[in-house]
JSON list of C-alpha atoms in Angstrom, two decimals:
[
{"chain": "G", "resi": 151, "resn": "MET", "atom": "CA", "xyz": [-0.10, -0.17, 0.09]},
{"chain": "G", "resi": 152, "resn": "ARG", "atom": "CA", "xyz": [1.43, 3.30, -1.13]},
{"chain": "G", "resi": 153, "resn": "PRO", "atom": "CA", "xyz": [2.24, 5.99, 1.99]},
{"chain": "G", "resi": 154, "resn": "HIS", "atom": "CA", "xyz": [-0.97, 7.05, 3.36]},
{"chain": "G", "resi": 155, "resn": "ARG", "atom": "CA", "xyz": [-2.44, 9.81, 6.47]},
{"chain": "G", "resi": 156, "resn": "ALA", "atom": "CA", "xyz": [-6.02, 9.46, 8.25]},
{"chain": "G", "resi": 157, "resn": "HIS", "atom": "CA", "xyz": [-8.20, 11.38, 10.08]},
{"chain": "G", "resi": 158, "resn": "SER", "atom": "CA", "xyz": [-7.95, 9.42, 13.01]},
{"chain": "G", "resi": 159, "resn": "PRO", "atom": "CA", "xyz": [-10.45, 10.41, 15.90]},
{"chain": "G", "resi": 160, "resn": "GLY", "atom": "CA", "xyz": [-9.32, 10.27, 19.14]},
{"chain": "G", "resi": 161, "resn": "LEU", "atom": "CA", "xyz": [-6.68, 8.13, 17.15]},
{"chain": "G", "resi": 162, "resn": "THR", "atom": "CA", "xyz": [-9.16, 4.68, 19.20]},
{"chain": "G", "resi": 163, "resn": "GLY", "atom": "CA", "xyz": [-7.59, 2.06, 16.85]},
{"chain": "G", "resi": 164, "resn": "VAL", "atom": "CA", "xyz": [-10.02, 2.09, 14.71]},
{"chain": "G", "resi": 165, "resn": "LEU", "atom": "CA", "xyz": [-10.65, 4.90, 11.79]},
{"chain": "G", "resi": 166, "resn": "PRO", "atom": "CA", "xyz": [-14.42, 6.29, 10.83]},
{"chain": "G", "resi": 167, "resn": "LEU", "atom": "CA", "xyz": [-15.64, 3.66, 8.31]},
{"chain": "G", "resi": 168, "resn": "ARG", "atom": "CA", "xyz": [-14.87, 6.62, 5.18]},
{"chain": "G", "resi": 169, "resn": "GLU", "atom": "CA", "xyz": [-11.60, 6.06, 5.60]},
{"chain": "G", "resi": 170, "resn": "SER", "atom": "CA", "xyz": [-12.38, 2.29, 6.26]},
{"chain": "G", "resi": 171, "resn": "ARG", "atom": "CA", "xyz": [-14.02, 2.62, 2.77]},
{"chain": "G", "resi": 172, "resn": "HIS", "atom": "CA", "xyz": [-10.76, 4.62, 0.76]},
{"chain": "G", "resi": 173, "resn": "LEU", "atom": "CA", "xyz": [-7.68, 2.57, 3.25]},
{"chain": "G", "resi": 174, "resn": "LEU", "atom": "CA", "xyz": [-9.87, -1.17, 0.93]},
{"chain": "G", "resi": 175, "resn": "GLU", "atom": "CA", "xyz": [-11.85, 0.42, -1.65]},
{"chain": "G", "resi": 176, "resn": "VAL", "atom": "CA", "xyz": [-8.67, 2.15, -3.41]},
{"chain": "G", "resi": 177, "resn": "LEU", "atom": "CA", "xyz": [-5.72, 1.69, -1.46]},
{"chain": "G", "resi": 178, "resn": "ARG", "atom": "CA", "xyz": [-6.42, -2.16, -1.79]},
{"chain": "G", "resi": 179, "resn": "ALA", "atom": "CA", "xyz": [-5.65, -1.94, 2.73]},
{"chain": "G", "resi": 180, "resn": "LYS", "atom": "CA", "xyz": [-4.36, -5.57, 3.90]},
{"chain": "G", "resi": 181, "resn": "VAL", "atom": "CA", "xyz": [-3.51, -7.45, 7.63]},
{"chain": "G", "resi": 182, "resn": "GLY", "atom": "CA", "xyz": [-0.26, -6.41, 8.28]},
{"chain": "G", "resi": 183, "resn": "ASP", "atom": "CA", "xyz": [-0.21, -2.66, 6.18]},
{"chain": "G", "resi": 184, "resn": "ARG", "atom": "CA", "xyz": [1.07, 0.69, 7.36]},
{"chain": "G", "resi": 185, "resn": "PHE", "atom": "CA", "xyz": [-0.13, 4.65, 6.62]},
{"chain": "G", "resi": 186, "resn": "THR", "atom": "CA", "xyz": [-0.35, 6.92, 9.91]},
{"chain": "G", "resi": 187, "resn": "VAL", "atom": "CA", "xyz": [-3.46, 8.59, 11.82]},
{"chain": "G", "resi": 188, "resn": "PHE", "atom": "CA", "xyz": [-3.49, 12.01, 13.55]},
{"chain": "G", "resi": 189, "resn": "ASP", "atom": "CA", "xyz": [-5.65, 13.20, 14.79]},
{"chain": "G", "resi": 190, "resn": "VAL", "atom": "CA", "xyz": [-5.90, 17.34, 17.35]},
{"chain": "G", "resi": 191, "resn": "ASP", "atom": "CA", "xyz": [-2.28, 17.72, 17.67]},
{"chain": "G", "resi": 192, "resn": "ARG", "atom": "CA", "xyz": [-0.80, 14.29, 17.53]},
{"chain": "G", "resi": 193, "resn": "GLU", "atom": "CA", "xyz": [0.18, 11.51, 14.84]},
{"chain": "G", "resi": 194, "resn": "ALA", "atom": "CA", "xyz": [1.21, 7.56, 14.57]},
{"chain": "G", "resi": 195, "resn": "LEU", "atom": "CA", "xyz": [3.14, 4.82, 12.67]},
{"chain": "G", "resi": 196, "resn": "ALA", "atom": "CA", "xyz": [0.26, 2.65, 12.77]},
{"chain": "G", "resi": 197, "resn": "GLU", "atom": "CA", "xyz": [-0.56, -1.40, 10.91]},
{"chain": "G", "resi": 198, "resn": "VAL", "atom": "CA", "xyz": [-3.28, -3.19, 9.99]},
{"chain": "G", "resi": 199, "resn": "VAL", "atom": "CA", "xyz": [-5.02, -5.93, 12.18]},
{"chain": "G", "resi": 200, "resn": "GLU", "atom": "CA", "xyz": [-8.53, -6.24, 11.12]},
{"chain": "G", "resi": 201, "resn": "LEU", "atom": "CA", "xyz": [-9.80, -5.25, 7.91]},
{"chain": "G", "resi": 202, "resn": "GLY", "atom": "CA", "xyz": [-13.78, -4.62, 8.33]},
{"chain": "G", "resi": 203, "resn": "PRO", "atom": "CA", "xyz": [-14.59, -1.87, 7.89]},
{"chain": "G", "resi": 204, "resn": "PRO", "atom": "CA", "xyz": [-14.23, -0.13, 9.98]},
{"chain": "G", "resi": 205, "resn": "VAL", "atom": "CA", "xyz": [-10.08, -1.17, 9.34]},
{"chain": "G", "resi": 206, "resn": "ARG", "atom": "CA", "xyz": [-9.18, -1.57, 13.20]},
{"chain": "G", "resi": 207, "resn": "TYR", "atom": "CA", "xyz": [-5.37, -0.92, 13.78]},
{"chain": "G", "resi": 208, "resn": "ARG", "atom": "CA", "xyz": [-2.39, -0.57, 16.18]},
{"chain": "G", "resi": 209, "resn": "ILE", "atom": "CA", "xyz": [-0.49, 2.19, 16.98]},
{"chain": "G", "resi": 210, "resn": "LEU", "atom": "CA", "xyz": [3.55, 1.17, 16.31]},
{"chain": "G", "resi": 211, "resn": "GLU", "atom": "CA", "xyz": [5.03, 4.81, 16.90]},
{"chain": "G", "resi": 212, "resn": "GLU", "atom": "CA", "xyz": [3.46, 7.52, 18.48]},
{"chain": "G", "resi": 213, "resn": "ARG", "atom": "CA", "xyz": [5.37, 11.42, 17.21]},
{"chain": "G", "resi": 214, "resn": "ARG", "atom": "CA", "xyz": [4.31, 15.53, 18.26]},
{"chain": "G", "resi": 215, "resn": "PRO", "atom": "CA", "xyz": [5.67, 16.95, 15.38]},
{"chain": "G", "resi": 216, "resn": "GLU", "atom": "CA", "xyz": [5.07, 21.39, 15.23]},
{"chain": "G", "resi": 217, "resn": "ARG", "atom": "CA", "xyz": [3.10, 22.33, 11.57]},
{"chain": "G", "resi": 218, "resn": "GLU", "atom": "CA", "xyz": [0.39, 24.24, 13.82]},
{"chain": "G", "resi": 219, "resn": "VAL", "atom": "CA", "xyz": [0.28, 27.47, 13.90]},
{"chain": "G", "resi": 220, "resn": "GLY", "atom": "CA", "xyz": [0.70, 28.71, 17.17]},
{"chain": "G", "resi": 221, "resn": "VAL", "atom": "CA", "xyz": [-2.69, 30.46, 17.99]},
{"chain": "G", "resi": 222, "resn": "GLU", "atom": "CA", "xyz": [-6.13, 29.73, 16.89]},
{"chain": "G", "resi": 223, "resn": "VAL", "atom": "CA", "xyz": [-7.16, 31.59, 13.09]},
{"chain": "G", "resi": 224, "resn": "ALA", "atom": "CA", "xyz": [-10.58, 32.10, 12.35]},
{"chain": "G", "resi": 225, "resn": "LEU", "atom": "CA", "xyz": [-12.28, 32.74, 8.70]},
{"chain": "G", "resi": 226, "resn": "TYR", "atom": "CA", "xyz": [-15.03, 34.08, 8.44]},
{"chain": "G", "resi": 227, "resn": "PRO", "atom": "CA", "xyz": [-15.98, 33.86, 4.53]},
{"chain": "G", "resi": 228, "resn": "ALA", "atom": "CA", "xyz": [-19.00, 35.08, 2.83]},
{"chain": "G", "resi": 229, "resn": "LEU", "atom": "CA", "xyz": [-21.09, 33.44, 1.68]},
{"chain": "G", "resi": 230, "resn": "LEU", "atom": "CA", "xyz": [-20.34, 33.22, -1.82]},
{"chain": "G", "resi": 231, "resn": "LYS", "atom": "CA", "xyz": [-22.34, 31.60, -5.42]},
{"chain": "G", "resi": 232, "resn": "GLY", "atom": "CA", "xyz": [-21.24, 27.75, -6.80]},
{"chain": "G", "resi": 233, "resn": "ASP", "atom": "CA", "xyz": [-18.43, 25.76, -5.21]},
{"chain": "G", "resi": 234, "resn": "LYS", "atom": "CA", "xyz": [-16.12, 29.35, -5.10]},
{"chain": "G", "resi": 235, "resn": "LEU", "atom": "CA", "xyz": [-16.30, 28.32, -0.67]},
{"chain": "G", "resi": 236, "resn": "ALA", "atom": "CA", "xyz": [-14.81, 24.66, -1.73]},
{"chain": "G", "resi": 237, "resn": "GLU", "atom": "CA", "xyz": [-11.70, 26.68, -2.48]},
{"chain": "G", "resi": 238, "resn": "VAL", "atom": "CA", "xyz": [-11.23, 28.90, -0.15]},
{"chain": "G", "resi": 239, "resn": "VAL", "atom": "CA", "xyz": [-11.87, 25.81, 2.77]},
{"chain": "G", "resi": 240, "resn": "ARG", "atom": "CA", "xyz": [-9.17, 23.78, 0.57]},
{"chain": "G", "resi": 241, "resn": "ALA", "atom": "CA", "xyz": [-6.69, 26.29, 0.40]},
{"chain": "G", "resi": 242, "resn": "ALA", "atom": "CA", "xyz": [-7.47, 27.82, 3.72]},
{"chain": "G", "resi": 243, "resn": "THR", "atom": "CA", "xyz": [-7.25, 24.64, 5.76]},
{"chain": "G", "resi": 244, "resn": "GLU", "atom": "CA", "xyz": [-3.36, 24.07, 3.89]},
{"chain": "G", "resi": 245, "resn": "LEU", "atom": "CA", "xyz": [-2.50, 27.95, 4.97]},
{"chain": "G", "resi": 246, "resn": "GLY", "atom": "CA", "xyz": [-3.56, 26.53, 8.89]},
{"chain": "G", "resi": 247, "resn": "ALA", "atom": "CA", "xyz": [-6.64, 28.59, 9.24]},
{"chain": "G", "resi": 248, "resn": "THR", "atom": "CA", "xyz": [-8.53, 25.94, 13.18]},
{"chain": "G", "resi": 249, "resn": "ARG", "atom": "CA", "xyz": [-12.13, 27.58, 11.90]},
{"chain": "G", "resi": 250, "resn": "ILE", "atom": "CA", "xyz": [-13.75, 28.76, 8.96]},
{"chain": "G", "resi": 251, "resn": "GLN", "atom": "CA", "xyz": [-16.98, 29.85, 9.23]},
{"chain": "G", "resi": 252, "resn": "PRO", "atom": "CA", "xyz": [-19.69, 32.03, 6.82]},
{"chain": "G", "resi": 253, "resn": "LEU", "atom": "CA", "xyz": [-21.27, 35.07, 6.95]},
{"chain": "G", "resi": 254, "resn": "VAL", "atom": "CA", "xyz": [-24.26, 36.83, 5.85]},
{"chain": "G", "resi": 255, "resn": "THR", "atom": "CA", "xyz": [-23.79, 39.45, 4.38]},
{"chain": "G", "resi": 256, "resn": "ARG", "atom": "CA", "xyz": [-25.81, 42.23, 2.97]},
{"chain": "G", "resi": 257, "resn": "HIS", "atom": "CA", "xyz": [-24.71, 42.03, 0.19]},
{"chain": "G", "resi": 258, "resn": "SER", "atom": "CA", "xyz": [-24.05, 37.47, -0.02]},
{"chain": "G", "resi": 259, "resn": "VAL", "atom": "CA", "xyz": [-26.07, 36.77, -3.35]},
{"chain": "G", "resi": 260, "resn": "PRO", "atom": "CA", "xyz": [-27.23, 33.41, -1.16]},
{"chain": "G", "resi": 261, "resn": "LYS", "atom": "CA", "xyz": [-28.40, 33.70, 2.25]},
{"chain": "G", "resi": 262, "resn": "GLU", "atom": "CA", "xyz": [-27.95, 30.32, 3.40]},
{"chain": "G", "resi": 263, "resn": "MET", "atom": "CA", "xyz": [-26.57, 27.14, 2.95]},
{"chain": "G", "resi": 264, "resn": "GLY", "atom": "CA", "xyz": [-27.26, 23.55, 3.18]},
{"chain": "G", "resi": 265, "resn": "GLU", "atom": "CA", "xyz": [-26.77, 20.78, 5.12]},
{"chain": "G", "resi": 266, "resn": "GLY", "atom": "CA", "xyz": [-25.04, 19.12, 2.07]},
{"chain": "G", "resi": 267, "resn": "LYS", "atom": "CA", "xyz": [-23.26, 21.49, 0.89]},
{"chain": "G", "resi": 268, "resn": "LEU", "atom": "CA", "xyz": [-22.09, 21.94, 5.04]},
{"chain": "G", "resi": 269, "resn": "LYS", "atom": "CA", "xyz": [-20.56, 18.17, 5.25]},
{"chain": "G", "resi": 270, "resn": "ARG", "atom": "CA", "xyz": [-19.40, 18.66, 1.51]},
{"chain": "G", "resi": 271, "resn": "LEU", "atom": "CA", "xyz": [-17.22, 21.31, 2.89]},
{"chain": "G", "resi": 272, "resn": "GLN", "atom": "CA", "xyz": [-16.04, 19.33, 6.66]},
{"chain": "G", "resi": 273, "resn": "ALA", "atom": "CA", "xyz": [-15.15, 16.11, 4.41]},
{"chain": "G", "resi": 274, "resn": "ILE", "atom": "CA", "xyz": [-13.04, 19.42, 1.91]},
{"chain": "G", "resi": 275, "resn": "ALA", "atom": "CA", "xyz": [-11.29, 20.35, 5.57]},
{"chain": "G", "resi": 276, "resn": "VAL", "atom": "CA", "xyz": [-10.37, 16.53, 6.06]},
{"chain": "G", "resi": 277, "resn": "GLU", "atom": "CA", "xyz": [-8.91, 15.73, 3.11]},
{"chain": "G", "resi": 278, "resn": "ALA", "atom": "CA", "xyz": [-6.34, 18.32, 2.71]},
{"chain": "G", "resi": 279, "resn": "ALA", "atom": "CA", "xyz": [-5.77, 18.38, 6.03]},
{"chain": "G", "resi": 280, "resn": "LYS", "atom": "CA", "xyz": [-4.77, 14.97, 5.28]},
{"chain": "G", "resi": 281, "resn": "GLN", "atom": "CA", "xyz": [-2.41, 16.25, 1.90]},
{"chain": "G", "resi": 282, "resn": "SER", "atom": "CA", "xyz": [-0.60, 18.84, 3.76]},
{"chain": "G", "resi": 283, "resn": "GLY", "atom": "CA", "xyz": [0.63, 17.21, 6.66]},
{"chain": "G", "resi": 284, "resn": "ARG", "atom": "CA", "xyz": [-1.45, 18.62, 9.72]},
{"chain": "G", "resi": 285, "resn": "LEU", "atom": "CA", "xyz": [-2.77, 17.32, 12.27]},
{"chain": "G", "resi": 286, "resn": "ARG", "atom": "CA", "xyz": [-5.67, 19.58, 12.75]},
{"chain": "G", "resi": 287, "resn": "VAL", "atom": "CA", "xyz": [-8.38, 19.46, 10.52]},
{"chain": "G", "resi": 288, "resn": "PRO", "atom": "CA", "xyz": [-10.15, 22.51, 11.22]},
{"chain": "G", "resi": 289, "resn": "GLU", "atom": "CA", "xyz": [-13.88, 23.11, 12.25]},
{"chain": "G", "resi": 290, "resn": "VAL", "atom": "CA", "xyz": [-16.43, 24.65, 9.68]},
{"chain": "G", "resi": 291, "resn": "LEU", "atom": "CA", "xyz": [-19.78, 25.63, 10.16]},
{"chain": "G", "resi": 292, "resn": "PRO", "atom": "CA", "xyz": [-23.02, 26.55, 9.78]},
{"chain": "G", "resi": 293, "resn": "PRO", "atom": "CA", "xyz": [-22.95, 30.07, 8.55]},
{"chain": "G", "resi": 294, "resn": "ILE", "atom": "CA", "xyz": [-23.72, 32.43, 10.22]},
{"chain": "G", "resi": 295, "resn": "PRO", "atom": "CA", "xyz": [-25.27, 36.40, 9.88]},
{"chain": "G", "resi": 296, "resn": "LEU", "atom": "CA", "xyz": [-22.83, 39.01, 10.73]},
{"chain": "G", "resi": 297, "resn": "ASN", "atom": "CA", "xyz": [-24.01, 41.15, 13.87]},
{"chain": "G", "resi": 298, "resn": "ALA", "atom": "CA", "xyz": [-23.62, 37.71, 15.27]},
{"chain": "G", "resi": 299, "resn": "LEU", "atom": "CA", "xyz": [-19.97, 37.90, 15.64]},
{"chain": "G", "resi": 300, "resn": "PRO", "atom": "CA", "xyz": [-18.44, 37.89, 19.17]},
{"chain": "G", "resi": 301, "resn": "LYS", "atom": "CA", "xyz": [-15.61, 40.22, 20.02]},
{"chain": "G", "resi": 302, "resn": "VAL", "atom": "CA", "xyz": [-12.18, 39.13, 19.01]},
{"chain": "G", "resi": 303, "resn": "GLU", "atom": "CA", "xyz": [-8.96, 39.94, 20.43]},
{"chain": "G", "resi": 304, "resn": "GLN", "atom": "CA", "xyz": [-7.62, 39.95, 17.46]},
{"chain": "G", "resi": 305, "resn": "GLY", "atom": "CA", "xyz": [-9.37, 40.34, 14.49]},
{"chain": "G", "resi": 306, "resn": "MET", "atom": "CA", "xyz": [-8.55, 42.34, 10.39]},
{"chain": "G", "resi": 307, "resn": "VAL", "atom": "CA", "xyz": [-11.11, 42.44, 8.05]},
{"chain": "G", "resi": 308, "resn": "ALA", "atom": "CA", "xyz": [-10.12, 42.91, 3.90]},
{"chain": "G", "resi": 309, "resn": "HIS", "atom": "CA", "xyz": [-11.33, 46.95, 2.70]},
{"chain": "G", "resi": 310, "resn": "VAL", "atom": "CA", "xyz": [-10.94, 48.15, 0.03]},
{"chain": "G", "resi": 311, "resn": "GLY", "atom": "CA", "xyz": [-10.85, 51.88, 1.47]},
{"chain": "G", "resi": 312, "resn": "ALA", "atom": "CA", "xyz": [-8.13, 50.50, 4.30]},
{"chain": "G", "resi": 313, "resn": "ARG", "atom": "CA", "xyz": [-4.85, 52.06, 4.57]},
{"chain": "G", "resi": 314, "resn": "SER", "atom": "CA", "xyz": [-2.74, 49.95, 7.05]},
{"chain": "G", "resi": 315, "resn": "LEU", "atom": "CA", "xyz": [-1.26, 46.46, 5.90]},
{"chain": "G", "resi": 316, "resn": "VAL", "atom": "CA", "xyz": [-1.25, 43.09, 7.53]},
{"chain": "G", "resi": 317, "resn": "ARG", "atom": "CA", "xyz": [2.66, 43.20, 8.45]},
{"chain": "G", "resi": 318, "resn": "GLU", "atom": "CA", "xyz": [1.74, 46.41, 9.88]},
{"chain": "G", "resi": 319, "resn": "VAL", "atom": "CA", "xyz": [-0.63, 44.94, 12.88]},
{"chain": "G", "resi": 320, "resn": "LEU", "atom": "CA", "xyz": [-0.71, 41.30, 13.27]},
{"chain": "G", "resi": 321, "resn": "ASP", "atom": "CA", "xyz": [0.60, 40.61, 16.57]},
{"chain": "G", "resi": 322, "resn": "LEU", "atom": "CA", "xyz": [1.67, 36.61, 16.35]},
{"chain": "G", "resi": 323, "resn": "GLY", "atom": "CA", "xyz": [1.19, 36.35, 19.47]},
{"chain": "G", "resi": 324, "resn": "LYS", "atom": "CA", "xyz": [-2.67, 36.37, 19.68]},
{"chain": "G", "resi": 325, "resn": "SER", "atom": "CA", "xyz": [-5.97, 34.18, 18.52]},
{"chain": "G", "resi": 326, "resn": "LEU", "atom": "CA", "xyz": [-6.37, 35.98, 14.89]},
{"chain": "G", "resi": 327, "resn": "ALA", "atom": "CA", "xyz": [-9.59, 36.07, 13.79]},
{"chain": "G", "resi": 328, "resn": "LEU", "atom": "CA", "xyz": [-10.19, 37.23, 9.66]},
{"chain": "G", "resi": 329, "resn": "ALA", "atom": "CA", "xyz": [-13.42, 38.39, 7.83]},
{"chain": "G", "resi": 330, "resn": "VAL", "atom": "CA", "xyz": [-13.27, 39.06, 4.41]},
{"chain": "G", "resi": 331, "resn": "GLY", "atom": "CA", "xyz": [-16.69, 39.96, 1.91]},
{"chain": "G", "resi": 332, "resn": "PRO", "atom": "CA", "xyz": [-19.20, 38.46, -0.78]},
{"chain": "G", "resi": 333, "resn": "GLU", "atom": "CA", "xyz": [-18.50, 39.41, -4.59]},
{"chain": "G", "resi": 334, "resn": "GLY", "atom": "CA", "xyz": [-19.35, 43.21, -3.67]},
{"chain": "G", "resi": 335, "resn": "GLY", "atom": "CA", "xyz": [-18.14, 43.56, -0.30]},
{"chain": "G", "resi": 336, "resn": "PHE", "atom": "CA", "xyz": [-18.94, 44.41, 2.94]},
{"chain": "G", "resi": 337, "resn": "ALA", "atom": "CA", "xyz": [-21.04, 47.71, 2.78]},
{"chain": "G", "resi": 338, "resn": "GLU", "atom": "CA", "xyz": [-19.95, 50.82, 4.56]},
{"chain": "G", "resi": 339, "resn": "GLU", "atom": "CA", "xyz": [-21.56, 50.19, 7.44]},
{"chain": "G", "resi": 340, "resn": "GLU", "atom": "CA", "xyz": [-20.46, 46.14, 7.66]},
{"chain": "G", "resi": 341, "resn": "VAL", "atom": "CA", "xyz": [-17.16, 47.32, 7.84]},
{"chain": "G", "resi": 342, "resn": "GLU", "atom": "CA", "xyz": [-18.17, 50.10, 10.76]},
{"chain": "G", "resi": 343, "resn": "LEU", "atom": "CA", "xyz": [-19.74, 47.66, 12.80]},
{"chain": "G", "resi": 344, "resn": "LEU", "atom": "CA", "xyz": [-16.72, 44.80, 12.49]},
{"chain": "G", "resi": 345, "resn": "GLN", "atom": "CA", "xyz": [-14.75, 47.27, 14.08]},
{"chain": "G", "resi": 346, "resn": "GLU", "atom": "CA", "xyz": [-16.73, 47.80, 16.63]},
{"chain": "G", "resi": 347, "resn": "LYS", "atom": "CA", "xyz": [-16.23, 43.70, 17.46]},
{"chain": "G", "resi": 348, "resn": "GLY", "atom": "CA", "xyz": [-12.11, 44.31, 17.19]},
{"chain": "G", "resi": 349, "resn": "PHE", "atom": "CA", "xyz": [-11.00, 44.57, 13.41]},
{"chain": "G", "resi": 350, "resn": "THR", "atom": "CA", "xyz": [-8.57, 46.55, 11.46]},
{"chain": "G", "resi": 351, "resn": "PRO", "atom": "CA", "xyz": [-9.74, 47.49, 8.40]},
{"chain": "G", "resi": 352, "resn": "VAL", "atom": "CA", "xyz": [-6.70, 46.15, 6.32]},
{"chain": "G", "resi": 353, "resn": "PHE", "atom": "CA", "xyz": [-5.24, 46.56, 2.56]},
{"chain": "G", "resi": 354, "resn": "LEU", "atom": "CA", "xyz": [-4.44, 43.76, 0.60]},
{"chain": "G", "resi": 355, "resn": "GLY", "atom": "CA", "xyz": [-2.70, 45.68, -2.86]},
{"chain": "G", "resi": 356, "resn": "GLN", "atom": "CA", "xyz": [-4.05, 47.64, -5.90]},
{"chain": "G", "resi": 357, "resn": "ARG", "atom": "CA", "xyz": [-5.34, 44.44, -7.88]},
{"chain": "G", "resi": 358, "resn": "ILE", "atom": "CA", "xyz": [-9.52, 43.69, -7.25]},
{"chain": "G", "resi": 359, "resn": "LEU", "atom": "CA", "xyz": [-8.78, 40.52, -5.63]},
{"chain": "G", "resi": 360, "resn": "ARG", "atom": "CA", "xyz": [-12.15, 38.22, -6.82]},
{"chain": "G", "resi": 361, "resn": "ALA", "atom": "CA", "xyz": [-13.41, 36.91, -2.41]},
{"chain": "G", "resi": 362, "resn": "GLU", "atom": "CA", "xyz": [-12.33, 33.53, -3.01]},
{"chain": "G", "resi": 363, "resn": "THR", "atom": "CA", "xyz": [-8.80, 34.71, -3.66]},
{"chain": "G", "resi": 364, "resn": "ALA", "atom": "CA", "xyz": [-8.88, 37.51, -0.65]},
{"chain": "G", "resi": 365, "resn": "ALA", "atom": "CA", "xyz": [-9.86, 35.02, 1.86]},
{"chain": "G", "resi": 366, "resn": "ILE", "atom": "CA", "xyz": [-6.79, 33.02, 0.95]},
{"chain": "G", "resi": 367, "resn": "ALA", "atom": "CA", "xyz": [-3.90, 36.38, 0.56]},
{"chain": "G", "resi": 368, "resn": "LEU", "atom": "CA", "xyz": [-5.39, 37.24, 3.88]},
{"chain": "G", "resi": 369, "resn": "LEU", "atom": "CA", "xyz": [-4.86, 33.73, 5.59]},
{"chain": "G", "resi": 370, "resn": "ALA", "atom": "CA", "xyz": [-1.64, 33.81, 3.83]},
{"chain": "G", "resi": 371, "resn": "LEU", "atom": "CA", "xyz": [0.16, 37.07, 4.52]},
{"chain": "G", "resi": 372, "resn": "CYS", "atom": "CA", "xyz": [-0.53, 36.34, 8.53]},
{"chain": "G", "resi": 373, "resn": "THR", "atom": "CA", "xyz": [1.12, 32.23, 8.27]},
{"chain": "G", "resi": 374, "resn": "ALA", "atom": "CA", "xyz": [2.70, 31.64, 5.06]},
{"chain": "G", "resi": 375, "resn": "GLY", "atom": "CA", "xyz": [3.49, 35.02, 5.32]},
{"chain": "G", "resi": 376, "resn": "GLU", "atom": "CA", "xyz": [5.53, 35.32, 8.80]},
{"chain": "G", "resi": 377, "resn": "GLY", "atom": "CA", "xyz": [6.53, 31.34, 7.87]},
{"chain": "G", "resi": 378, "resn": "ARG", "atom": "CA", "xyz": [3.94, 29.83, 10.22]}
]
């Protein structure tokens, strides 16, 4: 069996059914095959002991690699049309987000998200965590209205009219919340509301970015751009 990472909550010795089916039906796993399991802050080399499903395994060697950003990073992207949120969730997982929660805003075209789409986004987060070597799978939560956002310790909102750059306001030691508007951007009163909740408007350059690009760019500046 080729090298493989599987998300196994709690490292209990039993794989979830989705992961089990992938090992059995795609990778054709056999008893004795070795693979990597991970969850939250640890991973381990494991060996298949029973095919099931569910696949059962035993841990051979546990490891605690440092691959997480080090602080909580919440991303609040506005609801987007079509499949654009899938792109945001995949990249945000790779870049270290710990929570992703869409927002319903004035200019959002979709105003709700079905259960099926939410589950698909959650599955994308799992796959992106596996691919990128992360130990923690970010929460992907149902949308909330903008006014339901809590006050934050450190927040940034991408805004065309802003003057501050990310590097000028970012404190690497504090938890971080990032808000990005829909295709039409946040309304001015929405930006004011976000400021009341602890978000600083930041500038992402002279070019007009698509909403999904802006979300990824802002997160990348805060994590990958700082070597985290």
